[in-house]
PDB file of C-alpha atoms in Angstrom:
ATOM      1  CA  MET A1102     146.989 251.280  17.005  1.00 97.00           C
ATOM      2  CA  ILE A1103     148.611 248.570  19.333  1.00 98.00           C
ATOM      3  CA  LEU A1104     150.711 248.796  22.359  1.00 99.00           C
ATOM      4  CA  THR A1105     152.646 245.937  23.258  1.00 99.00           C
ATOM      5  CA  VAL A1106     153.542 245.476  27.241  1.00 99.00           C
ATOM      6  CA  THR A1107     156.995 243.536  27.632  1.00 98.00           C
ATOM      7  CA  PRO A1108     155.908 243.282  32.030  1.00 98.00           C
ATOM      8  CA  ASN A1109     160.478 241.957  31.482  1.00 98.00           C
ATOM      9  CA  PRO A1110     162.712 243.214  28.934  1.00 97.00           C
ATOM     10  CA  ALA A1111     165.565 242.901  28.927  1.00 95.00           C
ATOM     11  CA  VAL A1112     169.032 242.918  27.383  1.00 94.00           C
ATOM     12  CA  ASP A1113     169.996 240.646  24.757  1.00 88.00           C
ATOM     13  CA  HIS A1114     173.295 239.260  25.129  1.00 89.00           C
ATOM     14  CA  THR A1115     174.935 237.050  22.987  1.00 85.00           C
ATOM     15  CA  ILE A1116     177.977 235.252  22.654  1.00 88.00           C
ATOM     16  CA  HIS A1117     180.182 233.177  20.859  1.00 86.00           C
ATOM     17  CA  PHE A1118     183.110 230.811  21.296  1.00 89.00           C
ATOM     18  CA  ASP A1119     184.955 228.402  19.248  1.00 88.00           C
ATOM     19  CA  GLU A1120     185.794 226.036  20.946  1.00 90.00           C
ATOM     20  CA  PRO A1121     184.232 224.448  24.433  1.00 91.00           C
ATOM     21  CA  LEU A1122     183.707 226.095  27.761  1.00 90.00           C
ATOM     22  CA  GLN A1123     186.013 224.584  29.689  1.00 90.00           C
ATOM     23  CA  THR A1124     185.750 225.316  34.311  1.00 91.00           C
ATOM     24  CA  GLY A1125     188.443 227.447  35.563  1.00 93.00           C
ATOM     25  CA  VAL A1126     189.297 228.315  31.977  1.00 89.00           C
ATOM     26  CA  VAL A1127     189.134 232.452  30.511  1.00 93.00           C
ATOM     27  CA  HIS A1128     187.427 232.524  27.222  1.00 90.00           C
ATOM     28  CA  ARG A1129     188.185 235.455  24.989  1.00 91.00           C
ATOM     29  CA  THR A1130     185.684 236.295  22.325  1.00 88.00           C
ATOM     30  CA  ASP A1131     185.131 239.486  19.566  1.00 88.00           C
ATOM     31  CA  ASP A1132     181.639 238.260  18.879  1.00 86.00           C
ATOM     32  CA  ALA A1133     179.641 239.977  20.975  1.00 84.00           C
ATOM     33  CA  VAL A1134     175.785 241.129  20.157  1.00 84.00           C
ATOM     34  CA  PHE A1135     173.747 243.725  22.690  1.00 90.00           C
ATOM     35  CA  THR A1136     169.781 243.910  21.227  1.00 88.00           C
ATOM     36  CA  ALA A1137     167.578 245.164  23.333  1.00 93.00           C
ATOM     37  CA  GLY A1138     164.672 241.507  23.689  1.00 90.00           C
ATOM     38  CA  GLY A1139     161.260 240.464  25.639  1.00 94.00           C
ATOM     39  CA  LYS A1140     158.350 239.430  23.417  1.00 95.00           C
ATOM     40  CA  GLY A1141     156.601 242.858  23.626  1.00 97.00           C
ATOM     41  CA  ILE A1142     159.710 244.262  22.498  1.00 96.00           C
ATOM     42  CA  ASN A1143     160.450 242.130  19.089  1.00 94.00           C
ATOM     43  CA  VAL A1144     156.297 242.591  18.292  1.00 96.00           C
ATOM     44  CA  ALA A1145     156.735 246.073  17.726  1.00 97.00           C
ATOM     45  CA  LYS A1146     160.249 245.996  15.788  1.00 94.00           C
ATOM     46  CA  TYR A1147     158.621 243.614  13.342  1.00 94.00           C
ATOM     47  CA  ALA A1148     154.100 245.554  13.438  1.00 96.00           C
ATOM     48  CA  SER A1149     155.974 248.242  12.932  1.00 95.00           C
ATOM     49  CA  ALA A1150     157.323 246.674  10.108  1.00 92.00           C
ATOM     50  CA  LEU A1151     154.943 245.865   8.410  1.00 94.00           C
ATOM     51  CA  ASP A1152     153.190 249.361   8.666  1.00 94.00           C
ATOM     52  CA  ALA A1153     150.874 249.416  11.674  1.00 96.00           C
ATOM     53  CA  ASP A1154     151.353 251.712  14.223  1.00 98.00           C
ATOM     54  CA  VAL A1155     152.206 250.054  17.214  1.00 98.00           C
ATOM     55  CA  THR A1156     154.233 251.852  21.220  1.00 99.00           C
ATOM     56  CA  ALA A1157     155.601 249.687  23.182  1.00 99.00           C
ATOM     57  CA  SER A1158     155.454 249.310  26.676  1.00 99.00           C
ATOM     58  CA  GLY A1159     156.695 247.741  29.785  1.00 99.00           C
ATOM     59  CA  PHE A1160     158.895 248.719  32.653  1.00 99.00           C
ATOM     60  CA  LEU A1161     162.018 250.177  32.452  1.00 99.00           C
ATOM     61  CA  GLY A1162     164.495 250.969  35.225  1.00 98.00           C
ATOM     62  CA  GLY A1163     168.762 251.389  35.546  1.00 98.00           C
ATOM     63  CA  HIS A1164     171.251 251.678  32.193  1.00 97.00           C
ATOM     64  CA  PHE A1165     170.352 248.518  31.093  1.00 98.00           C
ATOM     65  CA  GLY A1166     167.099 250.208  31.176  1.00 98.00           C
ATOM     66  CA  LYS A1167     168.246 252.895  28.634  1.00 98.00           C
ATOM     67  CA  PHE A1168     169.591 250.265  26.346  1.00 98.00           C
ATOM     68  CA  VAL A1169     166.467 249.406  25.058  1.00 97.00           C
ATOM     69  CA  ARG A1170     164.824 252.788  24.767  1.00 98.00           C
ATOM     70  CA  ASP A1171     167.958 254.135  23.303  1.00 98.00           C
ATOM     71  CA  ARG A1172     167.555 251.350  20.744  1.00 95.00           C
ATOM     72  CA  LEU A1173     164.055 251.583  20.545  1.00 97.00           C
ATOM     73  CA  ASP A1174     164.759 255.446  18.972  1.00 97.00           C
ATOM     74  CA  ALA A1175     167.299 254.024  17.183  1.00 96.00           C
ATOM     75  CA  ASP A1176     165.223 252.021  15.073  1.00 93.00           C
ATOM     76  CA  GLY A1177     162.219 255.156  14.832  1.00 95.00           C
ATOM     77  CA  ILE A1178     159.719 252.663  17.718  1.00 96.00           C
ATOM     78  CA  ALA A1179     157.650 254.212  19.288  1.00 97.00           C
ATOM     79  CA  SER A1180     157.573 253.340  23.450  1.00 98.00           C
ATOM     80  CA  ASP A1181     156.073 254.816  26.353  1.00 99.00           C
ATOM     81  CA  PHE A1182     157.683 252.968  29.091  1.00 99.00           C
ATOM     82  CA  VAL A1183     157.351 252.906  32.721  1.00 99.00           C
ATOM     83  CA  THR A1184     160.492 254.067  35.140  1.00 98.00           C
ATOM     84  CA  ILE A1185     161.180 251.597  37.987  1.00 98.00           C
ATOM     85  CA  ASP A1186     163.488 252.062  39.933  1.00 96.00           C
ATOM     86  CA  ALA A1187     165.210 248.897  39.896  1.00 96.00           C
ATOM     87  CA  ASP A1188     167.817 247.840  37.176  1.00 97.00           C
ATOM     88  CA  THR A1189     166.205 245.856  33.660  1.00 98.00           C
ATOM     89  CA  ARG A1190     167.704 242.444  32.843  1.00 97.00           C
ATOM     90  CA  LEU A1191     170.791 241.373  31.379  1.00 95.00           C
ATOM     91  CA  ASN A1192     170.074 237.886  29.593  1.00 91.00           C
ATOM     92  CA  THR A1193     172.686 235.614  28.502  1.00 90.00           C
ATOM     93  CA  THR A1194     173.954 233.659  25.706  1.00 86.00           C
ATOM     94  CA  VAL A1195     176.541 231.251  25.222  1.00 88.00           C
ATOM     95  CA  LEU A1196     177.103 229.586  21.878  1.00 84.00           C
ATOM     96  CA  ALA A1197     179.994 227.740  21.930  1.00 86.00           C
ATOM     97  CA  GLU A1198     181.362 224.348  19.857  1.00 86.00           C
ATOM     98  CA  ASP A1199     179.301 222.458  22.675  1.00 87.00           C
ATOM     99  CA  GLY A1200     176.310 223.623  22.959  1.00 82.00           C
ATOM    100  CA  GLU A1201     174.136 226.455  23.955  1.00 82.00           C
ATOM    101  CA  TYR A1202     173.918 227.838  27.281  1.00 86.00           C
ATOM    102  CA  LYS A1203     171.020 230.162  28.222  1.00 86.00           C
ATOM    103  CA  LEU A1204     171.941 232.234  31.574  1.00 91.00           C
ATOM    104  CA  ASN A1205     168.264 234.211  32.635  1.00 91.00           C
ATOM    105  CA  HIS A1206     167.865 236.451  35.352  1.00 94.00           C
ATOM    106  CA  ASN A1207     164.316 236.160  37.046  1.00 95.00           C
ATOM    107  CA  GLY A1208     163.583 241.187  36.877  1.00 97.00           C
ATOM    108  CA  PRO A1209     163.373 243.408  39.331  1.00 98.00           C
ATOM    109  CA  GLN A1210     161.524 243.556  41.397  1.00 98.00           C
ATOM    110  CA  ILE A1211     158.231 245.396  40.494  1.00 98.00           C
ATOM    111  CA  ARG A1212     155.568 247.317  43.219  1.00 98.00           C
ATOM    112  CA  ALA A1213     151.563 248.126  43.556  1.00 98.00           C
ATOM    113  CA  ALA A1214     152.914 251.377  42.506  1.00 98.00           C
ATOM    114  CA  ASP A1215     154.855 250.767  39.586  1.00 98.00           C
ATOM    115  CA  VAL A1216     151.662 248.257  38.069  1.00 98.00           C
ATOM    116  CA  ASP A1217     149.297 251.689  38.366  1.00 99.00           C
ATOM    117  CA  GLU A1218     151.036 253.291  36.221  1.00 99.00           C
ATOM    118  CA  LEU A1219     151.955 250.794  34.075  1.00 99.00           C
ATOM    119  CA  VAL A1220     147.409 250.617  34.063  1.00 99.00           C
ATOM    120  CA  GLU A1221     147.318 254.411  33.048  1.00 99.00           C
ATOM    121  CA  THR A1222     149.797 254.385  31.049  1.00 99.00           C
ATOM    122  CA  ALA A1223     147.596 252.428  29.274  1.00 99.00           C
ATOM    123  CA  GLN A1224     144.744 254.281  29.429  1.00 99.00           C
ATOM    124  CA  ALA A1225     146.302 257.376  28.302  1.00 99.00           C
ATOM    125  CA  ASN A1226     147.834 255.550  24.727  1.00 98.00           C
ATOM    126  CA  GLU A1227     144.015 254.535  24.473  1.00 98.00           C
ATOM    127  CA  PRO A1228     144.668 251.624  22.344  1.00 98.00           C
ATOM    128  CA  ASP A1229     142.556 249.849  19.232  1.00 98.00           C
ATOM    129  CA  THR A1230     145.188 246.656  20.652  1.00 98.00           C
ATOM    130  CA  LEU A1231     147.704 246.084  24.103  1.00 99.00           C
ATOM    131  CA  LEU A1232     149.908 243.333  24.042  1.00 98.00           C
ATOM    132  CA  VAL A1233     150.994 241.797  26.889  1.00 98.00           C
ATOM    133  CA  GLY A1234     154.124 239.814  25.629  1.00 97.00           C
ATOM    134  CA  GLY A1235     156.584 237.625  27.406  1.00 95.00           C
ATOM    135  CA  SER A1236     157.243 236.324  31.432  1.00 94.00           C
ATOM    136  CA  LEU A1237     156.116 238.568  34.351  1.00 97.00           C
ATOM    137  CA  PRO A1238     158.985 239.928  36.719  1.00 98.00           C
ATOM    138  CA  PRO A1239     159.099 239.869  40.546  1.00 98.00           C
ATOM    139  CA  GLY A1240     155.863 241.409  42.446  1.00 98.00           C
ATOM    140  CA  MET A1241     153.954 241.854  39.276  1.00 98.00           C
ATOM    141  CA  SER A1242     150.899 238.187  39.287  1.00 97.00           C
ATOM    142  CA  LEU A1243     148.488 237.330  36.452  1.00 97.00           C
ATOM    143  CA  SER A1244     145.920 239.162  37.987  1.00 97.00           C
ATOM    144  CA  ASP A1245     147.842 242.292  37.172  1.00 98.00           C
ATOM    145  CA  VAL A1246     147.303 240.852  33.789  1.00 98.00           C
ATOM    146  CA  ASP A1247     143.704 240.323  34.020  1.00 97.00           C
ATOM    147  CA  ARG A1248     144.091 243.595  35.714  1.00 98.00           C
ATOM    148  CA  LEU A1249     145.201 245.021  31.889  1.00 97.00           C
ATOM    149  CA  ALA A1250     142.756 242.898  29.687  1.00 96.00           C
ATOM    150  CA  ARG A1251     140.127 245.109  31.945  1.00 97.00           C
ATOM    151  CA  ALA A1252     141.440 249.090  32.367  1.00 98.00           C
ATOM    152  CA  GLY A1253     140.531 249.996  28.848  1.00 97.00           C
ATOM    153  CA  ASP A1254     138.014 249.239  25.365  1.00 96.00           C
ATOM    154  CA  TRP A1255     140.878 247.714  24.454  1.00 98.00           C
ATOM    155  CA  LYS A1256     140.654 244.669  22.605  1.00 98.00           C
ATOM    156  CA  ILE A1257     143.964 242.307  24.958  1.00 97.00           C
ATOM    157  CA  ALA A1258     145.819 239.642  23.407  1.00 98.00           C
ATOM    158  CA  VAL A1259     148.885 237.786  24.910  1.00 98.00           C
ATOM    159  CA  ASP A1260     151.751 235.434  24.310  1.00 96.00           C
ATOM    160  CA  MET A1261     152.131 233.928  27.604  1.00 95.00           C
ATOM    161  CA  GLY A1262     154.087 230.695  28.986  1.00 92.00           C
ATOM    162  CA  GLY A1263     151.295 228.064  28.982  1.00 92.00           C
ATOM    163  CA  GLU A1264     151.610 228.273  32.576  1.00 92.00           C
ATOM    164  CA  TYR A1265     150.149 232.035  32.437  1.00 94.00           C
ATOM    165  CA  LEU A1266     147.183 230.536  29.355  1.00 95.00           C
ATOM    166  CA  ALA A1267     145.360 228.176  31.945  1.00 92.00           C
ATOM    167  CA  GLU A1268     145.407 230.283  34.207  1.00 94.00           C
ATOM    168  CA  LEU A1269     143.886 233.593  33.265  1.00 95.00           C
ATOM    169  CA  ASP A1270     140.473 235.318  33.679  1.00 92.00           C
ATOM    170  CA  ALA A1271     139.551 237.766  32.151  1.00 90.00           C
ATOM    171  CA  ASP A1272     138.294 237.680  28.513  1.00 90.00           C
ATOM    172  CA  TYR A1273     141.247 238.150  25.804  1.00 96.00           C
ATOM    173  CA  TYR A1274     140.765 238.574  21.978  1.00 98.00           C
ATOM    174  CA  VAL A1275     143.701 236.440  21.206  1.00 98.00           C
ATOM    175  CA  CYS A1276     146.329 233.717  22.728  1.00 98.00           C
ATOM    176  CA  LYS A1277     149.333 232.036  21.005  1.00 98.00           C
ATOM    177  CA  PRO A1278     150.628 229.551  22.222  1.00 97.00           C
ATOM    178  CA  ASN A1279     153.353 226.959  20.809  1.00 96.00           C
ATOM    179  CA  ARG A1280     152.577 223.654  20.818  1.00 96.00           C
ATOM    180  CA  SER A1281     154.856 223.150  24.478  1.00 96.00           C
ATOM    181  CA  GLU A1282     152.629 226.349  25.115  1.00 96.00           C
ATOM    182  CA  LEU A1283     149.275 224.384  24.482  1.00 97.00           C
ATOM    183  CA  ALA A1284     150.368 221.343  26.768  1.00 97.00           C
ATOM    184  CA  ALA A1285     150.755 223.300  29.285  1.00 96.00           C
ATOM    185  CA  ALA A1286     147.869 225.725  29.544  1.00 96.00           C
ATOM    186  CA  THR A1287     145.442 222.375  28.612  1.00 96.00           C
ATOM    187  CA  GLY A1288     147.208 219.423  30.406  1.00 96.00           C
ATOM    188  CA  ARG A1289     146.947 216.898  27.460  1.00 96.00           C
ATOM    189  CA  THR A1290     149.644 215.583  24.867  1.00 96.00           C
ATOM    190  CA  VAL A1291     149.868 218.015  21.388  1.00 97.00           C
ATOM    191  CA  GLU A1292     151.779 215.644  18.919  1.00 94.00           C
ATOM    192  CA  THR A1293     150.098 216.518  16.018  1.00 94.00           C
ATOM    193  CA  GLU A1294     148.070 218.946  13.685  1.00 93.00           C
ATOM    194  CA  ALA A1295     144.967 216.831  15.335  1.00 95.00           C
ATOM    195  CA  ASP A1296     146.263 217.302  18.899  1.00 97.00           C
ATOM    196  CA  ALA A1297     146.967 220.582  18.601  1.00 97.00           C
ATOM    197  CA  VAL A1298     143.897 221.587  17.538  1.00 97.00           C
ATOM    198  CA  GLU A1299     142.053 220.202  20.232  1.00 97.00           C
ATOM    199  CA  ALA A1300     144.034 221.887  23.188  1.00 97.00           C
ATOM    200  CA  ALA A1301     143.888 225.048  20.670  1.00 98.00           C
ATOM    201  CA  GLU A1302     139.861 224.386  20.539  1.00 97.00           C
ATOM    202  CA  GLU A1303     140.175 223.938  24.743  1.00 97.00           C
ATOM    203  CA  LEU A1304     141.209 227.633  25.190  1.00 96.00           C
ATOM    204  CA  HIS A1305     138.864 228.581  22.971  1.00 97.00           C
ATOM    205  CA  ALA A1306     135.950 227.360  24.582  1.00 96.00           C
ATOM    206  CA  ARG A1307     137.486 228.863  27.717  1.00 94.00           C
ATOM    207  CA  GLY A1308     137.549 232.378  26.607  1.00 93.00           C
ATOM    208  CA  PHE A1309     139.875 233.305  23.674  1.00 97.00           C
ATOM    209  CA  GLU A1310     137.668 234.811  21.212  1.00 97.00           C
ATOM    210  CA  TYR A1311     141.060 233.356  18.888  1.00 98.00           C
ATOM    211  CA  VAL A1312     143.671 230.958  19.719  1.00 98.00           C
ATOM    212  CA  LEU A1313     146.828 231.464  16.815  1.00 98.00           C
ATOM    213  CA  ALA A1314     149.179 228.447  17.680  1.00 98.00           C
ATOM    214  CA  SER A1315     152.463 228.105  16.010  1.00 95.00           C
ATOM    215  CA  LEU A1316     153.646 224.915  15.299  1.00 94.00           C
ATOM    216  CA  GLY A1317     157.192 225.898  13.563  1.00 89.00           C
ATOM    217  CA  ALA A1318     158.199 223.704  11.196  1.00 88.00           C
ATOM    218  CA  ASP A1319     154.412 222.559  11.437  1.00 92.00           C
ATOM    219  CA  GLY A1320     152.924 225.795   9.638  1.00 93.00           C
ATOM    220  CA  ALA A1321     150.299 227.750  12.434  1.00 97.00           C
ATOM    221  CA  LEU A1322     146.584 227.112  13.316  1.00 97.00           C
ATOM    222  CA  LEU A1323     143.244 229.813  14.233  1.00 98.00           C
ATOM    223  CA  VAL A1324     140.779 228.887  15.426  1.00 98.00           C
ATOM    224  CA  THR A1325     137.667 231.305  15.307  1.00 98.00           C
ATOM    225  CA  ASP A1326     134.373 231.267  16.795  1.00 96.00           C
ATOM    226  CA  ASP A1327     133.628 229.517  13.373  1.00 96.00           C
ATOM    227  CA  GLU A1328     135.994 227.647  11.815  1.00 97.00           C
ATOM    228  CA  VAL A1329     139.401 226.144  12.136  1.00 98.00           C
ATOM    229  CA  LEU A1330     141.967 226.805  10.118  1.00 98.00           C
ATOM    230  CA  SER A1331     145.905 225.885   9.320  1.00 97.00           C
ATOM    231  CA  ALA A1332     148.604 227.081   7.195  1.00 96.00           C
ATOM    232  CA  PRO A1333     151.721 225.022   6.317  1.00 94.00           C
ATOM    233  CA  ALA A1334     155.045 226.984   7.421  1.00 90.00           C
ATOM    234  CA  LEU A1335     157.075 228.114   3.483  1.00 88.00           C
ATOM    235  CA  ASP A1336     160.100 226.862   3.189  1.00 82.00           C
ATOM    236  CA  VAL A1337     163.012 228.926   4.045  1.00 83.00           C
ATOM    237  CA  GLU A1338     166.247 228.269   5.079  1.00 77.00           C
ATOM    238  CA  VAL A1339     166.448 228.832   8.701  1.00 77.00           C
ATOM    239  CA  VAL A1340     169.962 230.732  10.283  1.00 76.00           C
ATOM    240  CA  ASP A1341     167.885 231.100  13.375  1.00 70.00           C
ATOM    241  CA  THR A1342     164.423 230.656  15.199  1.00 73.00           C
ATOM    242  CA  VAL A1343     164.462 232.869  18.401  1.00 76.00           C
ATOM    243  CA  GLY A1344     161.674 235.626  17.910  1.00 81.00           C
ATOM    244  CA  ALA A1345     159.795 233.134  15.090  1.00 86.00           C
ATOM    245  CA  GLY A1346     156.332 233.342  17.427  1.00 90.00           C
ATOM    246  CA  ASP A1347     156.629 236.222  17.767  1.00 93.00           C
ATOM    247  CA  ALA A1348     156.237 237.275  14.353  1.00 93.00           C
ATOM    248  CA  VAL A1349     153.203 234.575  13.805  1.00 96.00           C
ATOM    249  CA  MET A1350     151.230 237.531  16.327  1.00 97.00           C
ATOM    250  CA  SER A1351     152.800 240.615  14.723  1.00 97.00           C
ATOM    251  CA  GLY A1352     151.692 239.776  11.133  1.00 96.00           C
ATOM    252  CA  PHE A1353     148.587 238.786  12.625  1.00 98.00           C
ATOM    253  CA  LEU A1354     147.917 241.415  15.086  1.00 98.00           C
ATOM    254  CA  ALA A1355     149.321 243.916  11.435  1.00 97.00           C
ATOM    255  CA  ALA A1356     146.933 242.341   9.374  1.00 96.00           C
ATOM    256  CA  ARG A1357     143.863 243.001  11.849  1.00 97.00           C
ATOM    257  CA  GLU A1358     144.767 246.967  12.953  1.00 96.00           C
ATOM    258  CA  HIS A1359     145.018 246.599   8.405  1.00 95.00           C
ATOM    259  CA  GLY A1360     141.572 245.543   7.585  1.00 96.00           C
ATOM    260  CA  LEU A1361     142.429 242.162   7.193  1.00 95.00           C
ATOM    261  CA  SER A1362     140.371 238.294   7.351  1.00 96.00           C
ATOM    262  CA  ASP A1363     140.852 236.314   9.341  1.00 97.00           C
ATOM    263  CA  ALA A1364     142.484 233.948   6.401  1.00 96.00           C
ATOM    264  CA  ASP A1365     144.710 236.691   5.737  1.00 94.00           C
ATOM    265  CA  ALA A1366     145.806 237.953   9.174  1.00 96.00           C
ATOM    266  CA  LEU A1367     146.530 233.999   9.476  1.00 97.00           C
ATOM    267  CA  ARG A1368     148.701 234.678   6.045  1.00 95.00           C
ATOM    268  CA  MET A1369     150.897 236.808   7.155  1.00 94.00           C
ATOM    269  CA  GLY A1370     151.679 236.197   9.766  1.00 96.00           C
ATOM    270  CA  VAL A1371     153.469 231.764   8.817  1.00 95.00           C
ATOM    271  CA  LEU A1372     155.084 234.158   5.990  1.00 93.00           C
ATOM    272  CA  THR A1373     156.108 237.180   9.164  1.00 92.00           C
ATOM    273  CA  ALA A1374     157.638 233.977  10.759  1.00 91.00           C
ATOM    274  CA  SER A1375     158.856 233.010   7.526  1.00 88.00           C
ATOM    275  CA  ARG A1376     161.219 235.926   6.630  1.00 86.00           C
ATOM    276  CA  VAL A1377     161.994 235.830  10.731  1.00 85.00           C
ATOM    277  CA  VAL A1378     163.827 232.820  11.011  1.00 82.00           C
ATOM    278  CA  GLY A1379     166.377 234.013   7.889  1.00 79.00           C
ATOM    279  CA  VAL A1380     167.720 236.375  10.044  1.00 73.00           C
ATOM    280  CA  ALA A1381     170.215 235.570  12.938  1.00 68.00           C
ATOM    281  CA  GLY A1382     168.231 237.019  15.849  1.00 65.00           C
ATOM    282  CA  THR A1383     166.089 239.243  16.537  1.00 70.00           C
ATOM    283  CA  ARG A1384     167.311 242.272  14.077  1.00 73.00           C
ATOM    284  CA  VAL A1385     163.703 243.172  11.430  1.00 80.00           C
ATOM    285  CA  PRO A1386     164.182 241.514   7.681  1.00 71.00           C
ATOM    286  CA  ASP A1387     163.258 242.796   5.040  1.00 74.00           C
ATOM    287  CA  LEU A1388     158.769 242.471   5.597  1.00 79.00           C
ATOM    288  CA  GLU A1389     157.993 243.981   2.151  1.00 78.00           C
ATOM    289  CA  ASP A1390     156.888 240.968   0.021  1.00 75.00           C
ATOM    290  CA  VAL A1391     154.439 240.260   3.766  1.00 80.00           C
ATOM    291  CA  LEU A1392     152.825 243.454   3.240  1.00 74.00           C
ATOM    292  CA  THR A1393     152.551 243.014  -0.959  1.00 74.00           C
ATOM    293  CA  ASN A1394     151.570 239.405  -0.199  1.00 69.00           C
ATOM    294  CA  GLU A1395     153.595 238.602  -2.967  1.00 67.00           C
ATOM    295  CA  THR A1396     154.477 235.066  -1.623  1.00 74.00           C
ATOM    296  CA  HIS A1397     151.349 232.471  -1.550  1.00 81.00           C
ATOM    297  CA  VAL A1398     150.316 230.937   2.168  1.00 88.00           C
ATOM    298  CA  GLU A1399     147.743 228.213   1.191  1.00 90.00           C
ATOM    299  CA  VAL A1400     145.154 228.573   3.860  1.00 95.00           C
ATOM    300  CA  ALA A1401     143.174 225.416   4.384  1.00 95.00           C
ATOM    301  CA  THR A1402     140.007 225.483   6.590  1.00 96.00           C
ATOM    302  CA  VAL A1403     141.137 221.465   8.553  1.00 94.00           C
ATOM    303  CA  ARG A1404     136.819 222.061  10.772  1.00 91.00           C
ATOM    304  CA  THR A1405     133.723 224.247  10.663  1.00 93.00           C
ATOM    305  CA  ARG A1406     133.307 225.239  13.884  1.00 78.00           C
TER     306      ARG A1406
END
């Protein structure tokens, strides 16, 4: 079973205006969408659609927390969240004629007792793999993530910012940086695929058993103990890249739960992402061809190690 932990989930509020924003003007629209957001939550949704046994966890509180729980229930996603006194955050994205504006709340204050309860929740679920995804709310530190890593007999995956990856101290199963996160985690310039390979290998040497690097239009890399694998992105119509990196991690973890090889796990990650970018937001697209492997993705060996 996969347990996804989203320490700082949100209700994602997206509104669209067919005009540029102006100071002092009241803009009105009927185009508004509310969704349950957060990396771990996205991974849970996509992995569940890939027939993985998955439960979503993290911290939730207040009316927005209830919205997230209710939305996951409606989507048939199992959940086991820690209830906190503070309110889950609301993040707003404004899409206007003159550009995109993101307004993100830092998140609720987390107490030490909340972290203790999260650790106990993870232990009670006894997952095979535990994923920590996204930013940390005020009051939660990287030492708490390391504590989760050491709290049970599970493999732990992380999908966090590069500045976080640089500071984690436990042994981790897999991390999933993108190009900018590879650069932030290693201090390297990451422009070419060769740059990405070098940076990913450095992270592997620091204690990540697998480094799954998502490179957008350039596909993805997987660094293992034995080799470096690459898979190209598919030539598909891109509607929205939100959730693409989460989809790569979802495909990888679901494949490993199904007992597939490293190459097939990378293949499933890339294929899942290619389907996710074809829909707006983090809605779950039809992933049937991912499960049946009807669409071929060529995985190449970049180098042996």
